[in-house]
CSV table of C-alpha atoms in Angstrom, one decimal:
chain,number,residue,atom,x,y,z
A,1,MET,CA,-58.8,50.7,35.8
A,2,ARG,CA,-62.5,50.1,36.0
A,3,LYS,CA,-63.4,53.5,35.4
A,4,TYR,CA,-61.7,52.6,33.3
A,5,PHE,CA,-58.7,52.6,34.6
A,6,ILE,CA,-57.5,53.8,34.6
A,7,LEU,CA,-55.8,54.7,32.2
A,8,CYS,CA,-55.3,57.3,29.6
A,9,SER,CA,-53.4,57.0,26.4
A,10,VAL,CA,-50.3,54.9,26.3
A,11,LEU,CA,-48.6,57.5,24.2
A,12,MET,CA,-49.2,60.1,27.0
A,13,ALA,CA,-48.0,57.8,29.7
A,14,ALA,CA,-44.5,56.8,29.1
A,15,MET,CA,-43.9,55.3,32.4
A,16,ILE,CA,-42.0,52.1,33.5
A,17,LEU,CA,-41.2,51.9,37.1
A,18,MET,CA,-38.9,50.4,39.8
A,19,PRO,CA,-40.0,47.9,42.4
A,20,LEU,CA,-41.2,49.1,46.0
A,21,THR,CA,-40.6,47.3,49.3
A,22,ALA,CA,-43.2,47.3,52.1
A,23,MET,CA,-42.9,49.7,55.1
A,24,GLU,CA,-43.1,48.1,58.5
A,25,LYS,CA,-46.0,50.3,59.6
A,26,GLN,CA,-49.4,49.7,57.8
A,27,HIS,CA,-52.1,52.3,57.0
A,28,LYS,CA,-49.8,55.2,57.6
A,29,THR,CA,-50.8,58.1,55.4
A,30,VAL,CA,-49.0,61.5,55.5
A,31,LEU,CA,-50.5,64.6,54.0
A,32,THR,CA,-48.0,67.1,52.6
A,33,ASN,CA,-48.3,70.5,51.0
A,34,ALA,CA,-47.9,70.5,47.3
A,35,GLU,CA,-44.8,72.8,47.6
A,36,GLN,CA,-43.0,70.4,49.8
A,37,PRO,CA,-40.6,67.7,48.2
A,38,VAL,CA,-42.1,64.2,48.3
A,39,ASN,CA,-40.2,61.3,50.0
A,40,THR,CA,-38.7,59.1,47.4
A,41,ASP,CA,-38.3,56.2,49.8
A,42,SER,CA,-38.8,53.0,47.8
A,43,GLY,CA,-41.2,51.8,50.4
A,44,VAL,CA,-43.6,54.7,49.8
A,45,ILE,CA,-46.1,55.5,47.0
A,46,SER,CA,-47.1,59.1,46.8
A,47,VAL,CA,-50.6,60.1,45.6
A,48,MET,CA,-51.8,63.4,44.4
A,49,LYS,CA,-55.4,64.0,45.4
A,50,SER,CA,-57.1,65.3,42.3
A,51,GLU,CA,-59.7,67.3,44.4
A,52,ASN,CA,-57.1,69.6,45.9
A,53,GLY,CA,-53.7,68.8,44.5
A,54,LYS,CA,-52.3,67.7,47.9
A,55,VAL,CA,-50.0,64.7,48.1
A,56,GLU,CA,-50.6,61.7,50.4
A,57,LYS,CA,-47.6,59.5,51.1
A,58,THR,CA,-48.6,55.9,51.7
A,59,ASP,CA,-46.9,52.7,52.4
A,60,VAL,CA,-47.3,49.9,49.8
A,61,LYS,CA,-49.9,47.9,51.6
A,62,GLU,CA,-52.1,50.9,52.3
A,63,TYR,CA,-51.9,52.1,48.8
A,64,THR,CA,-52.7,48.7,47.3
A,65,VAL,CA,-55.7,48.4,49.6
A,66,GLY,CA,-56.9,51.8,48.7
A,67,ALA,CA,-56.5,51.3,45.0
A,68,LEU,CA,-58.3,47.9,45.2
A,69,ALA,CA,-61.1,49.5,47.1
A,70,ALA,CA,-61.5,52.3,44.6
A,71,GLU,CA,-61.3,50.0,41.5
A,72,MET,CA,-63.3,46.8,42.2
A,73,SER,CA,-66.3,45.7,44.2
A,74,MET,CA,-65.4,43.8,47.3
A,75,ASP,CA,-68.2,41.4,46.5
A,76,SER,CA,-66.0,39.9,43.8
A,77,HIS,CA,-64.4,36.6,44.0
A,78,ASP,CA,-61.2,36.5,46.1
A,79,GLU,CA,-59.0,35.3,43.2
A,80,ALA,CA,-60.3,38.1,41.0
A,81,LEU,CA,-59.6,40.6,43.8
A,82,LYS,CA,-56.0,39.3,44.1
A,83,ALA,CA,-55.5,39.7,40.4
A,84,GLN,CA,-56.9,43.3,40.6
A,85,ALA,CA,-54.6,44.1,43.6
A,86,VAL,CA,-51.5,42.9,41.7
A,87,ALA,CA,-52.7,44.9,38.7
A,88,CYS,CA,-53.1,48.1,40.8
A,89,TYR,CA,-49.7,47.7,42.4
A,90,THR,CA,-48.0,46.9,39.1
A,91,TYR,CA,-49.6,50.0,37.5
A,92,ALA,CA,-48.5,52.2,40.3
A,93,LEU,CA,-44.9,51.0,39.8
A,94,TYR,CA,-45.2,51.6,36.1
A,95,CYS,CA,-46.4,55.2,36.7
A,96,ARG,CA,-43.8,55.9,39.3
A,97,GLU,CA,-40.6,55.8,37.2
A,98,ASN,CA,-41.5,58.4,34.6
A,99,ALA,CA,-44.3,60.4,36.3
A,100,ASP,CA,-44.6,64.1,35.3
A,101,ARG,CA,-43.8,65.3,38.8
A,102,ASP,CA,-44.6,68.9,37.9
A,103,GLU,CA,-48.1,68.1,37.0
A,104,LEU,CA,-48.4,65.7,40.0
A,105,ASN,CA,-46.9,68.2,42.5
A,106,GLY,CA,-44.1,65.8,43.1
A,107,ALA,CA,-46.3,62.6,43.5
A,108,ASP,CA,-45.8,59.3,41.8
A,109,ILE,CA,-49.4,59.0,40.7
A,110,SER,CA,-52.9,60.7,41.1
A,111,ASP,CA,-56.1,59.3,42.4
A,112,ASP,CA,-58.0,60.3,39.2
A,113,SER,CA,-59.2,57.0,37.6
A,114,LYS,CA,-59.6,58.9,34.3
A,115,THR,CA,-55.9,59.5,33.9
A,116,HIS,CA,-54.3,57.0,36.3
A,117,GLN,CA,-56.3,54.7,38.7
A,118,GLY,CA,-58.5,55.4,41.7
A,119,TYR,CA,-57.2,55.4,45.3
A,120,ILE,CA,-59.2,56.1,48.5
A,121,ASN,CA,-57.6,56.3,51.9
A,122,ARG,CA,-59.0,54.8,55.1
A,123,ASP,CA,-61.4,57.6,55.9
A,124,GLU,CA,-62.7,57.6,52.4
A,125,ARG,CA,-63.2,53.9,52.6
A,126,LYS,CA,-65.3,54.3,55.7
A,127,LYS,CA,-67.6,56.7,53.8
A,128,LYS,CA,-67.8,54.5,50.7
A,129,TRP,CA,-68.5,51.2,52.6
A,130,GLY,CA,-70.6,52.5,55.5
A,131,ASP,CA,-71.9,49.7,57.7
A,132,LYS,CA,-69.8,47.2,55.8
A,133,PHE,CA,-66.5,49.0,56.4
A,134,GLU,CA,-65.1,46.5,59.0
A,135,GLU,CA,-66.0,43.5,56.9
A,136,TYR,CA,-64.7,44.9,53.6
A,137,GLU,CA,-61.6,46.4,55.2
A,138,GLU,CA,-60.7,43.1,56.8
A,139,LYS,CA,-61.2,41.3,53.4
A,140,ALA,CA,-59.3,43.9,51.5
A,141,GLU,CA,-56.4,43.6,53.9
A,142,LYS,CA,-56.4,39.8,53.7
A,143,ILE,CA,-56.5,39.9,49.9
A,144,VAL,CA,-53.6,42.3,49.7
A,145,ASP,CA,-51.5,40.4,52.4
A,146,GLU,CA,-51.7,37.4,50.1
A,147,VAL,CA,-50.3,39.1,47.1
A,148,LEU,CA,-48.4,42.0,48.7
A,149,GLU,CA,-45.6,43.3,46.4
A,150,LYS,CA,-46.4,40.8,43.7
A,151,LYS,CA,-46.0,42.4,40.3
A,152,MET,CA,-46.2,41.7,36.7
A,153,THR,CA,-43.1,42.2,34.5
A,154,TYR,CA,-42.2,42.0,30.9
A,155,ASP,CA,-38.5,41.9,30.0
A,156,GLY,CA,-37.8,42.5,33.6
A,157,LYS,CA,-39.9,45.7,34.0
A,158,PRO,CA,-43.3,46.4,35.5
A,159,ILE,CA,-46.0,46.4,32.8
A,160,LEU,CA,-48.7,49.0,32.0
A,161,ALA,CA,-51.3,46.9,33.8
A,162,ALA,CA,-54.4,48.3,31.9
A,163,TYR,CA,-57.7,47.0,33.0
A,164,HIS,CA,-61.4,47.8,32.4
A,165,ASP,CA,-64.8,47.0,33.6
A,166,LEU,CA,-66.4,44.9,30.8
A,167,CYS,CA,-65.6,44.0,27.2
A,168,SER,CA,-67.4,42.5,24.3
A,169,GLY,CA,-66.3,38.9,24.9
A,170,ARG,CA,-62.9,39.7,23.5
A,171,THR,CA,-60.5,42.4,24.8
A,172,GLU,CA,-58.8,44.8,22.4
A,173,SER,CA,-55.1,45.2,21.7
A,174,ALA,CA,-53.3,48.3,22.7
A,175,GLU,CA,-52.4,48.8,19.0
A,176,THR,CA,-56.1,48.9,18.1
A,177,VAL,CA,-57.1,51.4,20.9
A,178,TRP,CA,-54.0,53.5,21.4
A,179,GLY,CA,-52.0,52.9,18.2
A,180,GLU,CA,-49.0,51.3,19.8
A,181,ASN,CA,-48.3,47.7,19.7
A,182,ILE,CA,-47.4,46.5,23.2
A,183,ALA,CA,-46.4,42.7,23.4
A,184,TYR,CA,-48.3,42.0,26.6
A,185,LEU,CA,-51.5,44.0,25.7
A,186,GLN,CA,-53.0,41.8,23.0
A,187,ALA,CA,-56.5,40.9,22.3
A,188,VAL,CA,-57.7,37.8,24.2
A,189,THR,CA,-61.0,36.0,24.7
A,190,SER,CA,-63.1,36.9,27.8
A,191,ASP,CA,-66.1,34.7,27.5
A,192,GLY,CA,-67.8,35.5,30.8
A,193,ASP,CA,-68.4,39.1,29.8
A,194,ARG,CA,-71.3,38.2,27.5
A,195,LEU,CA,-73.1,36.9,30.6
A,196,SER,CA,-73.1,40.3,32.4
A,197,PRO,CA,-76.4,42.0,32.9
A,198,ASP,CA,-74.7,45.2,31.9
A,199,TYR,CA,-73.2,43.7,28.7
A,200,ASP,CA,-75.1,46.1,26.4
A,201,LYS,CA,-77.2,49.3,26.6
A,202,THR,CA,-79.2,51.3,24.2
A,203,VAL,CA,-79.8,55.0,24.2
A,204,THR,CA,-81.8,57.3,21.9
A,205,LEU,CA,-81.0,60.9,21.1
A,206,SER,CA,-83.2,63.5,19.5
A,207,GLU,CA,-82.0,65.2,16.3
A,208,GLU,CA,-81.1,68.3,18.2
A,209,LYS,CA,-79.3,66.6,21.0
A,210,PHE,CA,-77.3,64.5,18.5
A,211,ARG,CA,-76.4,67.6,16.4
A,212,THR,CA,-75.3,69.6,19.6
A,213,ALA,CA,-73.1,66.7,20.7
A,214,VAL,CA,-71.3,65.9,17.5
A,215,GLN,CA,-70.7,69.5,16.6
A,216,LEU,CA,-68.3,69.7,19.5
A,217,ILE,CA,-65.9,67.5,17.4
A,218,ASP,CA,-63.6,69.6,15.2
A,219,GLY,CA,-64.5,69.7,11.5
A,220,ILE,CA,-68.0,68.4,11.9
A,221,GLU,CA,-70.7,70.3,9.8
A,222,LEU,CA,-74.1,68.9,9.4
A,223,SER,CA,-76.7,69.5,6.6
A,224,ASP,CA,-80.3,70.1,7.2
A,225,ASP,CA,-81.2,66.4,6.5
A,226,PRO,CA,-80.5,64.2,9.5
A,227,GLU,CA,-80.7,61.1,7.3
A,228,GLU,CA,-77.4,62.2,5.7
A,229,TRP,CA,-75.5,62.8,9.0
A,230,VAL,CA,-74.4,59.2,9.6
A,231,GLY,CA,-72.2,57.4,7.1
A,232,LYS,CA,-69.8,54.5,6.9
A,233,THR,CA,-68.4,53.0,10.1
A,234,ASP,CA,-64.9,51.5,10.2
A,235,ARG,CA,-64.8,48.9,13.0
A,236,THR,CA,-62.8,45.8,14.0
A,237,ASP,CA,-64.2,42.3,13.9
A,238,THR,CA,-65.2,42.6,17.5
A,239,GLY,CA,-67.2,45.8,16.9
A,240,PHE,CA,-64.7,48.3,18.3
A,241,VAL,CA,-65.2,51.6,16.3
A,242,ARG,CA,-62.2,53.1,14.7
A,243,SER,CA,-64.1,55.9,13.0
A,244,VAL,CA,-67.6,57.0,11.7
A,245,GLU,CA,-68.4,59.4,8.8
A,246,ILE,CA,-70.4,62.2,10.4
A,247,GLY,CA,-71.7,64.8,8.0
A,248,GLY,CA,-69.2,63.5,5.4
A,249,THR,CA,-66.2,63.9,7.8
A,250,LYS,CA,-64.5,61.0,9.3
A,251,ALA,CA,-64.8,61.3,13.1
A,252,ASP,CA,-62.5,59.3,15.4
A,253,GLY,CA,-64.3,56.7,17.4
A,254,ASN,CA,-62.9,57.9,20.7
A,255,ASP,CA,-64.1,61.5,19.8
A,256,LEU,CA,-67.6,60.2,19.2
A,257,LYS,CA,-67.5,58.2,22.4
A,258,LYS,CA,-66.7,61.3,24.4
A,259,ALA,CA,-69.2,63.5,22.5
A,260,LEU,CA,-72.1,61.1,23.0
A,261,GLU,CA,-71.0,60.1,26.5
A,262,LEU,CA,-70.8,56.4,25.6
A,263,SER,CA,-69.6,53.7,27.8
A,264,SER,CA,-67.3,52.2,25.2
A,265,ARG,CA,-66.1,52.5,21.6
A,266,ASN,CA,-68.0,49.3,20.6
A,267,PHE,CA,-71.2,50.9,19.4
A,268,THR,CA,-73.7,50.9,16.6
A,269,LEU,CA,-75.3,54.2,15.5
A,270,THR,CA,-78.5,54.3,13.5
A,271,TYR,CA,-81.1,56.8,12.5
A,272,SER,CA,-84.8,56.3,12.1
A,273,ASP,CA,-88.2,58.0,12.7
A,274,GLY,CA,-86.6,61.3,13.8
A,275,LYS,CA,-84.2,59.9,16.4
A,276,PHE,CA,-80.7,58.4,16.6
A,277,THR,CA,-80.2,55.1,18.4
A,278,VAL,CA,-76.9,54.1,19.8
A,279,LYS,CA,-76.3,50.5,21.1
A,280,THR,CA,-73.0,50.1,23.1
A,281,VAL,CA,-71.4,46.9,24.3
A,282,GLY,CA,-69.1,46.7,27.2
A,283,ASN,CA,-67.7,49.4,29.4
A,284,GLY,CA,-64.3,51.0,29.3
A,285,HIS,CA,-61.3,50.9,26.8
A,286,MET,CA,-61.2,47.2,26.7
A,287,VAL,CA,-57.5,46.8,26.9
A,288,GLY,CA,-55.9,44.4,29.4
A,289,MET,CA,-57.8,42.7,32.1
A,290,SER,CA,-61.6,42.7,32.1
A,291,GLN,CA,-62.8,42.9,35.7
A,292,TYR,CA,-66.0,41.2,35.0
A,293,GLY,CA,-64.2,38.4,33.0
A,294,ALA,CA,-61.6,38.0,35.8
A,295,ASP,CA,-64.4,37.4,38.3
A,296,TYR,CA,-66.1,34.9,35.9
A,297,MET,CA,-62.8,33.0,35.5
A,298,ALA,CA,-62.3,32.9,39.3
A,299,ARG,CA,-65.8,31.5,39.7
A,300,GLN,CA,-64.9,28.9,37.2
A,301,GLY,CA,-61.9,27.8,39.2
A,302,SER,CA,-59.0,29.9,37.9
A,303,ASN,CA,-56.5,31.3,40.4
A,304,TRP,CA,-55.2,34.9,40.3
A,305,GLN,CA,-52.0,33.9,38.5
A,306,GLU,CA,-54.0,32.2,35.8
A,307,ILE,CA,-56.3,35.1,35.3
A,308,LEU,CA,-53.4,37.6,35.0
A,309,LYS,CA,-51.5,35.4,32.6
A,310,HIS,CA,-54.6,35.0,30.6
A,311,TYR,CA,-55.1,38.8,30.1
A,312,TYR,CA,-51.5,39.9,30.0
A,313,THR,CA,-49.7,38.0,27.2
A,314,GLY,CA,-46.3,36.6,28.1
A,315,ILE,CA,-45.8,38.4,31.4
A,316,THR,CA,-43.9,37.1,34.4
A,317,ILE,CA,-45.3,37.4,38.0
A,318,VAL,CA,-42.5,38.1,40.5
């Protein structure tokens, strides 16, 4: 949700989902052809593999283990991993109800972390973890067993459990990032993020590289003077960029993030001595749970329920 999760635009993902119940057999994954109808059993979560469009049908435990493995380091604190497991399962439920099954070949969700959230099956986990597979697999199963089928709800429905890697020290609201006010996705403090060694990064771009990148944005035209290319920046109090004037045209912060391949929309853009310098803070869309912040809270003594209730305002865990 890290990879940021997860999670594309709220306006594009109108999905609120029904609960699932665990199957008796664990780790059972069935590969189906895209043309075949997908089992709608409530104990199954079906995943479209983005690399080939095929659909894997998994039981609830296997799906949650696979999503947890894809989205968070197993070296994280147990309580943070439990919080992540619940977020992954809740998000899958959210996606399941209103999934565009034509685009997903009949599945509930894809394994593409750029549009939904990641998921890796047992064989893929073996490749990812290598010599640590047995250790990490046992840990992941234990974590998931302790929170199996626990989900977050708001007004009785599974929530859009957005999460991200790292924020600026305060998360952003869904309204700020996606333009839609969602009661449980409000800005909250995340103090531990400031301690991350990856909290900020700085990159420099030549004039030509900057010109090539920003001209991919519709409507951008640049003069011959690079000093005139960057104008006023509209940002929140936390530094999240709404827009920047580029060549006299207001460019959306998200368009600039994509064009310049930045890790977040919390950035500062300056020009000096023939080059552009971009300093970014955090990683991801910054809505919902910060994974780094969750790990920090866990190491300070918070349990998984406290972590989730901190990052998701007013939710109920059932």
